[in-house]
mmCIF file of C-alpha atoms and ligand atoms in Angstrom:
data_model
loop_
_atom_site.group_PDB
_atom_site.id
_atom_site.type_symbol
_atom_site.label_atom_id
_atom_site.label_comp_id
_atom_site.label_asym_id
_atom_site.label_seq_id
_atom_site.Cartn_x
_atom_site.Cartn_y
_atom_site.Cartn_z
ATOM 1 C CA MET A 95 0.000 0.000 0.000
ATOM 2 C CA ARG A 96 1.190 3.480 -0.805
ATOM 3 C CA ILE A 97 0.345 6.371 1.539
ATOM 4 C CA ASP A 98 1.082 9.978 0.646
ATOM 5 C CA VAL A 99 0.667 12.522 3.427
ATOM 6 C CA LEU A 100 0.174 16.256 2.889
ATOM 7 C CA THR A 101 1.498 17.907 6.022
ATOM 8 C CA LEU A 102 3.430 20.904 7.274
ATOM 9 C CA PHE A 103 5.387 18.413 9.439
ATOM 10 C CA PRO A 104 6.449 15.528 7.192
ATOM 11 C CA GLU A 105 9.274 14.639 9.595
ATOM 12 C CA PHE A 106 6.732 13.960 12.335
ATOM 13 C CA ILE A 107 4.857 11.437 10.166
ATOM 14 C CA ALA A 108 8.118 9.787 9.055
ATOM 15 C CA GLN A 109 9.282 9.370 12.652
ATOM 16 C CA ALA A 110 5.951 8.115 13.945
ATOM 17 C CA ALA A 111 5.849 5.439 11.242
ATOM 18 C CA ALA A 112 9.517 4.446 11.510
ATOM 19 C CA VAL A 113 9.224 2.252 14.605
ATOM 20 C CA GLY A 114 7.625 -1.047 15.562
ATOM 21 C CA VAL A 115 5.306 -3.027 13.313
ATOM 22 C CA VAL A 116 4.753 -0.207 10.817
ATOM 23 C CA GLY A 117 8.474 0.545 10.598
ATOM 24 C CA ARG A 118 9.047 -3.124 9.827
ATOM 25 C CA ALA A 119 6.213 -3.095 7.268
ATOM 26 C CA GLN A 120 8.024 -0.255 5.505
ATOM 27 C CA GLU A 121 11.314 -2.160 5.578
ATOM 28 C CA ARG A 122 9.539 -5.191 4.111
ATOM 29 C CA GLY A 123 8.120 -3.041 1.312
ATOM 30 C CA LEU A 124 4.523 -3.599 2.436
ATOM 31 C CA ILE A 125 3.955 0.115 2.918
ATOM 32 C CA ALA A 126 5.477 3.013 1.009
ATOM 33 C CA LEU A 127 5.073 6.301 2.855
ATOM 34 C CA GLN A 128 5.850 9.741 1.459
ATOM 35 C CA GLY A 129 5.336 13.164 3.003
ATOM 36 C CA TRP A 130 4.512 16.261 0.969
ATOM 37 C CA ASN A 131 4.865 19.722 2.459
ATOM 38 C CA PRO A 132 2.447 22.393 1.123
ATOM 39 C CA ARG A 133 5.063 24.985 2.074
ATOM 40 C CA ASP A 134 7.245 23.646 -0.745
ATOM 41 C CA TYR A 135 4.419 24.624 -3.113
ATOM 42 C CA ALA A 136 3.790 28.089 -1.625
ATOM 43 C CA GLU A 137 4.877 31.312 -3.299
ATOM 44 C CA GLY A 138 6.827 34.359 -2.197
ATOM 45 C CA ASN A 139 9.695 34.846 0.213
ATOM 46 C CA TYR A 140 7.607 33.805 3.180
ATOM 47 C CA ARG A 141 6.174 30.696 1.524
ATOM 48 C CA ARG A 142 2.859 31.452 3.106
ATOM 49 C CA VAL A 143 0.396 28.577 3.472
ATOM 50 C CA ASP A 144 -2.294 30.207 5.642
ATOM 51 C CA ASP A 145 -4.248 33.431 5.989
ATOM 52 C CA ARG A 146 -6.847 35.078 8.216
ATOM 53 C CA PRO A 147 -10.415 33.787 8.041
ATOM 54 C CA PHE A 148 -13.025 35.844 6.220
ATOM 55 C CA GLY A 149 -15.649 37.029 8.671
ATOM 56 C CA GLY A 150 -13.074 37.422 11.410
ATOM 57 C CA GLY A 151 -12.381 35.240 14.394
ATOM 58 C CA PRO A 152 -9.298 33.593 15.835
ATOM 59 C CA GLY A 153 -6.721 31.453 14.087
ATOM 60 C CA MET A 154 -5.633 31.018 10.518
ATOM 61 C CA VAL A 155 -6.977 28.972 7.630
ATOM 62 C CA MET A 156 -4.859 26.953 5.186
ATOM 63 C CA MET A 157 -5.062 28.463 1.689
ATOM 64 C CA ILE A 158 -6.226 26.683 -1.448
ATOM 65 C CA GLU A 159 -3.323 27.162 -3.858
ATOM 66 C CA PRO A 160 -0.348 25.682 -1.958
ATOM 67 C CA LEU A 161 -2.504 22.682 -1.077
ATOM 68 C CA ARG A 162 -3.786 22.301 -4.633
ATOM 69 C CA ARG A 163 -0.287 22.268 -6.117
ATOM 70 C CA CYS A 164 1.023 19.990 -3.389
ATOM 71 C CA LEU A 165 -1.809 17.504 -3.937
ATOM 72 C CA ALA A 166 -1.277 17.546 -7.714
ATOM 73 C CA ALA A 167 2.390 16.638 -7.177
ATOM 74 C CA ALA A 168 1.483 13.843 -4.755
ATOM 75 C CA ARG A 169 -1.102 12.424 -7.147
ATOM 76 C CA GLN A 170 1.451 12.328 -9.950
ATOM 77 C CA ALA A 171 3.905 10.272 -7.927
ATOM 78 C CA ASP A 172 1.909 7.131 -8.751
ATOM 79 C CA GLU A 173 -0.465 6.319 -11.597
ATOM 80 C CA ARG A 174 -3.023 4.580 -9.368
ATOM 81 C CA PRO A 175 -5.973 6.741 -8.315
ATOM 82 C CA ALA A 176 -6.169 7.433 -4.601
ATOM 83 C CA PRO A 177 -8.931 8.709 -2.330
ATOM 84 C CA VAL A 178 -8.020 11.911 -0.516
ATOM 85 C CA ILE A 179 -8.765 11.640 3.194
ATOM 86 C CA TYR A 180 -8.898 14.707 5.415
ATOM 87 C CA LEU A 181 -8.311 14.112 9.122
ATOM 88 C CA SER A 182 -10.656 16.287 11.161
ATOM 89 C CA PRO A 183 -12.916 16.144 14.219
ATOM 90 C CA GLN A 184 -15.895 16.614 11.848
ATOM 91 C CA GLY A 185 -15.187 13.349 10.061
ATOM 92 C CA GLN A 186 -16.596 9.845 10.170
ATOM 93 C CA PRO A 187 -15.368 8.078 13.336
ATOM 94 C CA LEU A 188 -12.433 5.719 12.736
ATOM 95 C CA THR A 189 -13.446 2.173 13.690
ATOM 96 C CA GLN A 190 -11.862 -1.211 13.029
ATOM 97 C CA PRO A 191 -14.260 -2.005 10.126
ATOM 98 C CA LEU A 192 -13.286 1.305 8.509
ATOM 99 C CA VAL A 193 -9.594 0.525 9.138
ATOM 100 C CA ARG A 194 -10.062 -2.834 7.378
ATOM 101 C CA GLU A 195 -11.735 -1.131 4.415
ATOM 102 C CA LEU A 196 -8.886 1.380 4.081
ATOM 103 C CA ALA A 197 -6.196 -1.269 4.597
ATOM 104 C CA ALA A 198 -7.443 -3.102 1.486
ATOM 105 C CA MET A 199 -6.844 -0.064 -0.755
ATOM 106 C CA PRO A 200 -3.707 0.060 -2.898
ATOM 107 C CA ARG A 201 -3.174 3.731 -2.230
ATOM 108 C CA MET A 202 -4.468 6.711 -0.260
ATOM 109 C CA ILE A 203 -3.599 10.341 0.258
ATOM 110 C CA LEU A 204 -3.952 11.847 3.728
ATOM 111 C CA LEU A 205 -4.415 15.564 4.341
ATOM 112 C CA CYS A 206 -3.384 17.003 7.706
ATOM 113 C CA GLY A 207 -4.808 20.400 8.607
ATOM 114 C CA ARG A 208 -3.269 22.893 11.012
ATOM 115 C CA TYR A 209 -4.494 26.176 12.432
ATOM 116 C CA GLU A 210 -8.285 26.587 12.360
ATOM 117 C CA GLY A 211 -8.635 24.323 9.349
ATOM 118 C CA VAL A 212 -8.555 24.269 5.571
ATOM 119 C CA ASP A 213 -10.398 26.533 3.119
ATOM 120 C CA GLU A 214 -13.742 24.809 2.586
ATOM 121 C CA ARG A 215 -13.480 25.147 -1.204
ATOM 122 C CA PHE A 216 -10.405 22.940 -1.242
ATOM 123 C CA LEU A 217 -12.190 20.322 0.842
ATOM 124 C CA GLU A 218 -15.240 20.392 -1.447
ATOM 125 C CA ALA A 219 -13.176 20.108 -4.610
ATOM 126 C CA GLU A 220 -10.524 17.588 -3.630
ATOM 127 C CA VAL A 221 -11.427 15.600 -0.518
ATOM 128 C CA ASP A 222 -13.241 12.272 -0.834
ATOM 129 C CA ARG A 223 -13.750 11.521 2.817
ATOM 130 C CA GLU A 224 -13.207 13.030 6.217
ATOM 131 C CA ILE A 225 -12.173 10.871 9.163
ATOM 132 C CA SER A 226 -11.993 11.630 12.903
ATOM 133 C CA ILE A 227 -10.061 9.599 15.451
ATOM 134 C CA GLY A 228 -12.289 10.681 18.330
ATOM 135 C CA ASP A 229 -14.483 13.341 19.859
ATOM 136 C CA TYR A 230 -11.714 15.677 20.936
ATOM 137 C CA VAL A 231 -9.711 18.359 19.182
ATOM 138 C CA LEU A 232 -6.042 17.982 18.315
ATOM 139 C CA SER A 233 -3.920 20.924 17.221
ATOM 140 C CA GLY A 234 -3.428 19.316 13.832
ATOM 141 C CA GLY A 235 -4.163 16.249 11.769
ATOM 142 C CA GLU A 236 -0.675 14.724 12.060
ATOM 143 C CA LEU A 237 -1.310 12.632 15.164
ATOM 144 C CA ALA A 238 -4.580 11.416 13.652
ATOM 145 C CA ALA A 239 -2.784 10.497 10.402
ATOM 146 C CA ALA A 240 -0.146 8.608 12.403
ATOM 147 C CA VAL A 241 -2.922 6.673 14.161
ATOM 148 C CA LEU A 242 -4.552 5.803 10.844
ATOM 149 C CA ILE A 243 -1.224 4.768 9.276
ATOM 150 C CA ASP A 244 -0.452 2.503 12.236
ATOM 151 C CA ALA A 245 -3.881 0.871 12.205
ATOM 152 C CA VAL A 246 -3.879 0.150 8.447
ATOM 153 C CA GLY A 247 -0.153 -0.627 8.338
ATOM 154 C CA ARG A 248 -0.315 -3.481 10.812
ATOM 155 C CA LEU A 249 -3.091 -5.107 8.766
ATOM 156 C CA GLN A 250 -0.953 -5.359 5.624
ATOM 157 C CA GLU A 251 -0.341 -8.976 4.778
ATOM 158 C CA GLY A 252 3.022 -9.990 6.266
ATOM 159 C CA ALA A 253 3.306 -7.009 8.647
ATOM 160 C CA LEU A 254 2.624 -9.005 11.800
ATOM 161 C CA ASN A 255 4.903 -11.894 12.588
ATOM 162 C CA ASP A 256 2.220 -14.075 14.141
ATOM 163 C CA ALA A 257 -0.442 -14.371 11.434
ATOM 164 C CA ASP A 258 -3.170 -14.933 14.009
ATOM 165 C CA SER A 259 -2.528 -11.985 16.197
ATOM 166 C CA ALA A 260 -4.585 -9.517 14.150
ATOM 167 C CA ILE A 261 -7.627 -11.770 14.065
ATOM 168 C CA GLN A 262 -7.603 -12.092 17.841
ATOM 169 C CA ASP A 263 -7.437 -8.336 18.504
ATOM 170 C CA SER A 264 -10.204 -6.360 20.119
ATOM 171 C CA PHE A 265 -12.927 -5.486 17.551
ATOM 172 C CA GLU A 266 -11.643 -7.994 14.993
ATOM 173 C CA GLY A 267 -13.992 -10.705 13.769
ATOM 174 C CA ASP A 268 -16.767 -10.433 16.312
ATOM 175 C CA GLY A 269 -16.561 -6.813 17.472
ATOM 176 C CA LEU A 270 -15.765 -7.760 21.094
ATOM 177 C CA LEU A 271 -12.944 -6.535 23.313
ATOM 178 C CA ASP A 272 -9.849 -8.722 23.639
ATOM 179 C CA CYS A 273 -9.411 -11.155 26.554
ATOM 180 C CA PRO A 274 -6.632 -10.683 29.169
ATOM 181 C CA HIS A 275 -3.160 -12.086 28.458
ATOM 182 C CA TYR A 276 -0.505 -13.439 30.841
ATOM 183 C CA THR A 277 3.125 -14.501 30.641
ATOM 184 C CA HIS A 278 5.869 -15.701 33.006
ATOM 185 C CA PRO A 279 6.120 -15.827 35.961
ATOM 186 C CA SER A 280 2.977 -17.844 36.585
ATOM 187 C CA GLN A 281 3.016 -16.921 40.279
ATOM 188 C CA HIS A 282 3.527 -13.384 41.497
ATOM 189 C CA ALA A 283 2.707 -11.216 44.505
ATOM 190 C CA TRP A 284 0.050 -9.550 42.337
ATOM 191 C CA GLY A 285 -1.694 -12.826 41.575
ATOM 192 C CA ASP A 286 -1.392 -16.154 39.818
ATOM 193 C CA VAL A 287 -2.061 -16.895 36.172
ATOM 194 C CA PRO A 288 -5.544 -18.459 35.796
ATOM 195 C CA ALA A 289 -5.113 -22.234 36.045
ATOM 196 C CA VAL A 290 -7.061 -22.949 32.866
ATOM 197 C CA LEU A 291 -4.368 -21.220 30.772
ATOM 198 C CA LYS A 292 -1.806 -23.740 32.044
ATOM 199 C CA SER A 293 -4.094 -26.763 31.637
ATOM 200 C CA GLY A 294 -3.095 -27.562 28.069
ATOM 201 C CA ASN A 295 -6.794 -28.109 27.302
ATOM 202 C CA HIS A 296 -7.227 -26.028 24.163
ATOM 203 C CA ALA A 297 -11.011 -26.226 24.081
ATOM 204 C CA GLU A 298 -11.226 -25.036 27.695
ATOM 205 C CA ILE A 299 -8.733 -22.250 27.031
ATOM 206 C CA ALA A 300 -10.707 -21.058 23.999
ATOM 207 C CA ARG A 301 -13.911 -21.163 26.069
ATOM 208 C CA TRP A 302 -12.330 -19.167 28.911
ATOM 209 C CA ARG A 303 -10.958 -16.570 26.506
ATOM 210 C CA ARG A 304 -14.302 -16.183 24.809
ATOM 211 C CA GLN A 305 -15.998 -15.745 28.167
ATOM 212 C CA GLN A 306 -13.461 -13.129 29.230
ATOM 213 C CA SER A 307 -13.989 -11.236 25.956
ATOM 214 C CA LEU A 308 -17.729 -11.271 26.475
ATOM 215 C CA GLY A 309 -17.431 -10.303 30.141
ATOM 216 C CA ARG A 310 -15.035 -7.435 29.519
ATOM 217 C CA THR A 311 -17.167 -6.095 26.715
ATOM 218 C CA TRP A 312 -20.202 -6.229 29.012
ATOM 219 C CA LEU A 313 -18.310 -4.434 31.808
ATOM 220 C CA ARG A 314 -16.464 -1.836 29.762
ATOM 221 C CA ARG A 315 -18.291 -1.336 26.464
ATOM 222 C CA PRO A 316 -21.840 -2.698 26.767
ATOM 223 C CA ASP A 317 -22.772 -0.688 23.648
ATOM 224 C CA LEU A 318 -20.678 -3.113 21.572
ATOM 225 C CA LEU A 319 -22.646 -6.144 22.766
ATOM 226 C CA ASP A 320 -25.803 -4.952 20.974
ATOM 227 C CA GLU A 321 -23.974 -5.151 17.648
ATOM 228 C CA ALA A 322 -22.088 -8.376 18.345
ATOM 229 C CA GLY A 323 -24.853 -10.852 17.469
ATOM 230 C CA LEU A 324 -24.185 -13.318 20.285
ATOM 231 C CA SER A 325 -24.879 -17.021 19.849
ATOM 232 C CA ARG A 326 -26.809 -19.041 22.407
ATOM 233 C CA ALA A 327 -23.482 -20.434 23.703
ATOM 234 C CA ASP A 328 -22.090 -16.887 24.024
ATOM 235 C CA ARG A 329 -25.114 -15.800 26.024
ATOM 236 C CA ALA A 330 -24.686 -18.743 28.403
ATOM 237 C CA LEU A 331 -20.985 -17.891 28.865
ATOM 238 C CA LEU A 332 -21.829 -14.261 29.561
ATOM 239 C CA GLU A 333 -24.577 -15.246 31.996
ATOM 240 C CA ALA A 334 -22.076 -17.349 33.954
ATOM 241 C CA PHE A 335 -19.578 -14.466 33.923
ATOM 242 C CA ARG A 336 -22.210 -12.068 35.253
ATOM 243 C CA ALA A 337 -23.259 -14.471 38.015
ATOM 244 C CA GLU A 338 -19.648 -14.892 39.104
ATOM 245 C CA HIS A 339 -19.075 -11.146 38.922
ATOM 246 C CA ALA A 340 -22.146 -10.492 41.102
ATOM 247 C CA ALA A 341 -21.102 -13.180 43.612
ATOM 248 C CA ARG A 342 -17.608 -11.661 43.858
ATOM 249 C CA GLY A 343 -19.135 -8.221 44.434
ATOM 250 C CA GLN A 344 -21.093 -9.496 47.435
ATOM 251 C CA LYS A 345 -18.057 -10.854 49.238
HETATM 252 N N1 ADE B 623 -7.594 16.974 13.745
HETATM 253 C C1 ADE B 623 -7.863 17.626 14.896
HETATM 254 N N2 ADE B 623 -8.585 16.865 15.727
HETATM 255 C C2 ADE B 623 -8.789 15.682 15.084
HETATM 256 C C3 ADE B 623 -9.482 14.478 15.418
HETATM 257 N N3 ADE B 623 -10.122 14.326 16.581
HETATM 258 N N4 ADE B 623 -9.479 13.490 14.518
HETATM 259 C C4 ADE B 623 -8.874 13.634 13.340
HETATM 260 N N5 ADE B 623 -8.214 14.733 12.962
HETATM 261 C C5 ADE B 623 -8.164 15.764 13.828
#
């Protein structure tokens, strides 16, 4: 997958994507990332990319022309068409299904805004979709772009070393939260590893993990359970979890 990022801070995006799974995905040639700075496409001695908003008010707005030229250059770097995605708090919320949809694309172009935003005419003419990473306001789109790049990067075939580990994540497959995980030592002052995980009984382990996923989702994100489409067996597991949880609460 190729990702071009229009940003006033291309070095930030490069650094954020240089480490861990996504850094490795780049080394393996699974992701090609390139930053494009609108300032390089601005005119005059000051290379101005922003100006005051019409109608008054605080902050500055990114101007059409530097962005338009910058985007044209980015588009030309590859013959494949690419959707232009603007990161903003007004966008569609980023969820794992949306991440999966984007991860399957051969190419995308991300636009990071700064200041108060981007001239609306540029957005209307050039942007295909707007995506938000949450109901809060960042000072620019770069962190949001880095989040998106990480989430789609790790889903590229061959990016993760253990092929299963993406399927077992929270939200993957069934839309439930992930179960707890443990490693050595099995005994510790802060508690022992649940015995079932050391039993070697794979069916029991799978059952326990499923129950923990269901229970955690019920405790922490009950809104997700409505969408999850639980089977009869799932409902029985959750019922048992709830009974145990209630009994523990009474002690
Ligand atoms: N830019 C500023 N805030 C943002 C958010 N919450 N999501 C995506 N882009 C943003």
